[in-house]
Short mmCIF file of C-alpha atoms in Angstrom, two decimals:
data_model
loop_
_atom_site.label_atom_id
_atom_site.label_comp_id
_atom_site.label_asym_id
_atom_site.label_seq_id
_atom_site.Cartn_x
_atom_site.Cartn_y
_atom_site.Cartn_z
CA UNK J 1 10.62 5.05 -18.85
CA UNK J 2 12.83 2.43 -20.53
CA UNK J 3 14.05 5.03 -23.07
CA UNK J 4 15.03 7.22 -20.16
CA UNK J 5 16.84 4.34 -18.48
CA UNK J 6 18.65 3.58 -21.71
CA UNK J 7 19.64 7.17 -22.01
CA UNK J 8 20.99 7.31 -18.57
CA UNK J 9 22.97 4.06 -19.11
CA UNK J 10 24.43 5.45 -22.31
CA UNK J 11 25.44 8.69 -20.54
CA UNK J 12 27.17 6.70 -17.90
CA UNK J 13 28.92 4.37 -20.33
CA UNK J 14 30.08 7.53 -22.16
CA UNK J 15 31.40 9.04 -18.86
CA UNK J 16 33.31 5.85 -18.02
CA UNK J 17 34.81 5.57 -21.41
CA UNK J 18 35.88 9.27 -21.26
CA UNK J 19 37.37 8.60 -17.89
CA UNK J 20 39.16 5.55 -19.09
CA UNK J 21 40.50 7.46 -22.10
CA UNK J 22 41.80 10.30 -19.93
CA UNK J 23 43.60 7.83 -17.73
CA UNK J 24 45.02 5.98 -20.69
CA UNK J 25 46.33 9.32 -22.20
CA UNK J 26 47.71 10.26 -18.78
CA UNK J 27 46.08 13.71 -18.44
CA UNK J 28 46.66 15.83 -15.38
CA UNK J 29 45.14 14.68 -12.08
CA UNK J 30 43.33 17.90 -11.20
CA UNK J 31 39.64 17.06 -10.91
CA UNK J 32 37.22 15.49 -13.35
CA UNK J 33 37.95 15.76 -17.08
CA UNK J 34 35.13 16.02 -19.60
CA UNK J 35 36.15 14.93 -23.04
CA UNK J 36 34.31 16.60 -25.79
CA UNK J 37 34.06 15.36 -29.37
CA UNK J 38 36.99 17.53 -30.34
CA UNK J 39 39.09 16.13 -27.50
CA UNK J 40 39.12 19.50 -25.77
CA UNK J 41 39.35 19.09 -21.96
CA UNK J 42 37.55 21.11 -19.38
CA UNK J 43 38.46 20.47 -15.81
CA UNK J 44 36.31 20.60 -12.76
CA UNK J 45 38.36 21.83 -9.81
CA UNK J 46 36.96 19.53 -7.04
CA UNK J 47 38.35 16.20 -6.31
CA UNK J 48 35.88 13.73 -4.76
CA UNK J 49 36.28 13.19 -1.05
CA UNK J 50 35.67 9.51 -1.57
CA UNK J 51 38.81 9.36 -3.66
CA UNK J 52 41.00 11.02 -1.04
CA UNK J 53 39.56 8.64 1.61
CA UNK J 54 39.93 5.61 -0.58
CA UNK J 55 43.61 6.40 -1.54
CA UNK J 56 44.78 7.21 2.01
CA UNK J 57 43.33 3.91 3.39
CA UNK J 58 44.65 1.52 0.80
CA UNK J 59 47.13 -1.03 2.05
CA UNK J 60 49.04 -0.88 -1.28
CA UNK J 61 49.48 2.95 -1.06
CA UNK J 62 50.69 2.75 2.59
CA UNK J 63 53.13 -0.03 1.63
CA UNK J 64 54.46 1.98 -1.30
CA UNK J 65 54.91 5.07 1.01
CA UNK J 66 56.97 2.85 3.50
CA UNK J 67 59.00 1.46 0.56
CA UNK J 68 59.74 4.96 -0.68
CA UNK J 69 60.83 6.11 2.74
CA UNK J 70 63.19 3.15 3.01
CA UNK J 71 64.50 3.75 -0.47
CA UNK J 72 65.16 7.39 0.38
CA UNK J 73 67.14 6.33 3.31
CA UNK J 74 68.96 3.75 1.13
CA UNK J 75 69.98 6.71 -1.15
CA UNK J 76 71.50 8.44 1.87
CA UNK J 77 73.36 5.28 2.82
CA UNK J 78 74.63 4.77 -0.67
CA UNK J 79 75.99 8.35 -0.63
CA UNK J 80 77.92 7.74 2.62
CA UNK J 81 81.11 6.39 0.99
CA UNK J 82 81.58 9.73 -0.70
CA UNK J 83 82.75 11.06 2.66
CA UNK J 84 85.79 10.01 4.66
CA UNK J 85 85.24 7.78 7.71
CA UNK J 86 87.01 8.69 10.90
CA UNK J 87 87.75 5.95 13.56
CA UNK J 88 89.23 6.37 16.96
CA UNK J 89 90.42 3.59 19.12
CA UNK J 90 91.98 3.03 22.51
CA UNK J 91 93.17 0.13 24.50
CA UNK J 92 94.27 -0.39 28.08
CA UNK J 93 96.89 -3.20 28.48
CA UNK J 94 98.69 -4.92 31.40
CA UNK J 95 101.30 -7.39 30.42
CA UNK J 96 104.84 -8.60 30.60
CA UNK J 97 106.97 -7.28 28.97
CA UNK J 98 105.25 -3.85 28.78
CA UNK J 99 106.43 -0.88 26.90
CA UNK J 100 110.04 -1.14 28.38
CA UNK J 101 111.29 -4.49 26.97
CA UNK J 102 114.56 -4.29 28.73
CA UNK J 103 112.97 -4.17 32.20
CA UNK J 104 110.90 -7.22 31.49
CA UNK J 105 108.39 -6.26 34.18
CA UNK J 106 104.67 -6.31 34.37
CA UNK J 107 103.37 -2.97 33.15
CA UNK J 108 100.13 -1.07 32.63
CA UNK J 109 100.10 0.85 29.35
CA UNK J 110 97.67 2.47 27.05
CA UNK J 111 97.36 2.70 23.32
CA UNK J 112 95.40 5.31 21.35
CA UNK J 113 94.93 6.13 17.76
CA UNK J 114 92.97 7.73 15.01
CA UNK J 115 92.30 6.34 11.55
CA UNK J 116 91.04 8.16 8.57
CA UNK J 117 89.73 6.23 5.54
CA UNK J 118 88.67 7.77 2.35
CA UNK J 119 88.11 6.02 -0.91
CA UNK J 120 89.19 8.39 -3.74
CA UNK J 121 88.34 6.09 -6.70
CA UNK J 122 86.32 3.02 -6.93
CA UNK J 123 85.67 2.88 -10.71
CA UNK J 124 82.31 4.69 -10.26
CA UNK J 125 80.76 1.87 -8.11
CA UNK J 126 79.52 4.43 -5.50
CA UNK J 127 77.86 6.52 -8.22
CA UNK J 128 76.24 3.49 -9.81
CA UNK J 129 74.82 2.34 -6.39
CA UNK J 130 73.40 5.83 -5.86
CA UNK J 131 71.84 5.91 -9.30
CA UNK J 132 70.26 2.44 -8.83
CA UNK J 133 68.77 3.59 -5.44
CA UNK J 134 67.36 6.70 -7.10
CA UNK J 135 65.91 4.72 -10.02
CA UNK J 136 64.19 2.49 -7.45
CA UNK J 137 62.55 5.60 -5.86
CA UNK J 138 61.38 6.76 -9.26
CA UNK J 139 59.89 3.33 -9.88
CA UNK J 140 58.02 3.56 -6.61
CA UNK J 141 56.75 6.93 -7.58
CA UNK J 142 55.39 5.53 -10.85
CA UNK J 143 53.76 2.65 -9.07
CA UNK J 144 52.00 5.22 -6.75
CA UNK J 145 50.76 7.19 -9.76
CA UNK J 146 49.45 4.05 -11.25
CA UNK J 147 47.63 3.04 -8.07
CA UNK J 148 46.16 6.54 -7.72
CA UNK J 149 44.83 6.32 -11.31
CA UNK J 150 43.33 2.90 -10.70
CA UNK J 151 41.70 4.06 -7.45
CA UNK J 152 40.40 7.17 -9.14
CA UNK J 153 38.88 5.07 -11.91
CA UNK J 154 37.31 2.65 -9.39
CA UNK J 155 35.85 5.49 -7.28
CA UNK J 156 34.43 7.16 -10.37
CA UNK J 157 32.91 3.93 -11.60
CA UNK J 158 31.32 3.29 -8.17
CA UNK J 159 29.92 6.90 -8.22
CA UNK J 160 28.42 6.30 -11.63
CA UNK J 161 26.98 3.04 -10.55
CA UNK J 162 25.33 4.58 -7.45
CA UNK J 163 24.10 7.48 -9.55
CA UNK J 164 22.62 4.96 -12.15
CA UNK J 165 20.91 3.11 -9.36
CA UNK J 166 19.42 6.22 -7.87
CA UNK J 167 18.01 7.28 -11.26
CA UNK J 168 16.58 3.75 -11.81
CA UNK J 169 14.79 4.05 -8.46
CA UNK J 170 13.44 7.46 -9.40
CA UNK J 171 12.14 6.14 -12.68
CA UNK J 172 10.65 3.09 -11.01
CA UNK J 173 8.90 5.26 -8.45
CA UNK J 174 7.17 7.28 -11.26
#
C-alpha cells in the first residue's frame, strides 16, 4: 500500500512539474498538455469547468476587464484630436448703445457664430498619446494572460490534490 501511495504521489508530482514547465514555456492554452520525455506535446481538447468558473469569478480578472474597457475608451479619446472640432455659439443682448452706436438707444440684438478648430501639426504629440494608450491596453492583456495561467495552475494543483486524497482514501479502505 505504501508503495502504491508513493507511486501515486510521484505521478502527481510529475504532472505538476509538467504543468509548470508548460506554463513556463508558454505553450497554447487549449486543454491539458502532457509532456513526454521527448518534449512532444499531446493536447486534450477539454478545459476543466472549474477553471472557467474560477477565472470568471476572480476579482483581479474582473478588475482587469474594467481597466481594459476604460483604456479602450481612452484610446478613442486620445484619437479625438485627429478630427476637427466644430463649435457654435449664440448670445442675446440688451444694452446701450446697441448695434447702432449713433442712435445711442437701448437695443435688443443677437450675435451668432460658428468656429472650426483643427490642429494640423503638433509635433506627433497626438500620435504618441495614442501609442501610449494602446501600449497600456497590451499590458493589461498580458496581465490577464498571466492571471489565467496562474489560475489554471492553481486549479490543476487543486484537482491533483483532490485526486491524490481520493486515492489515499481508496488505499486506506483496502
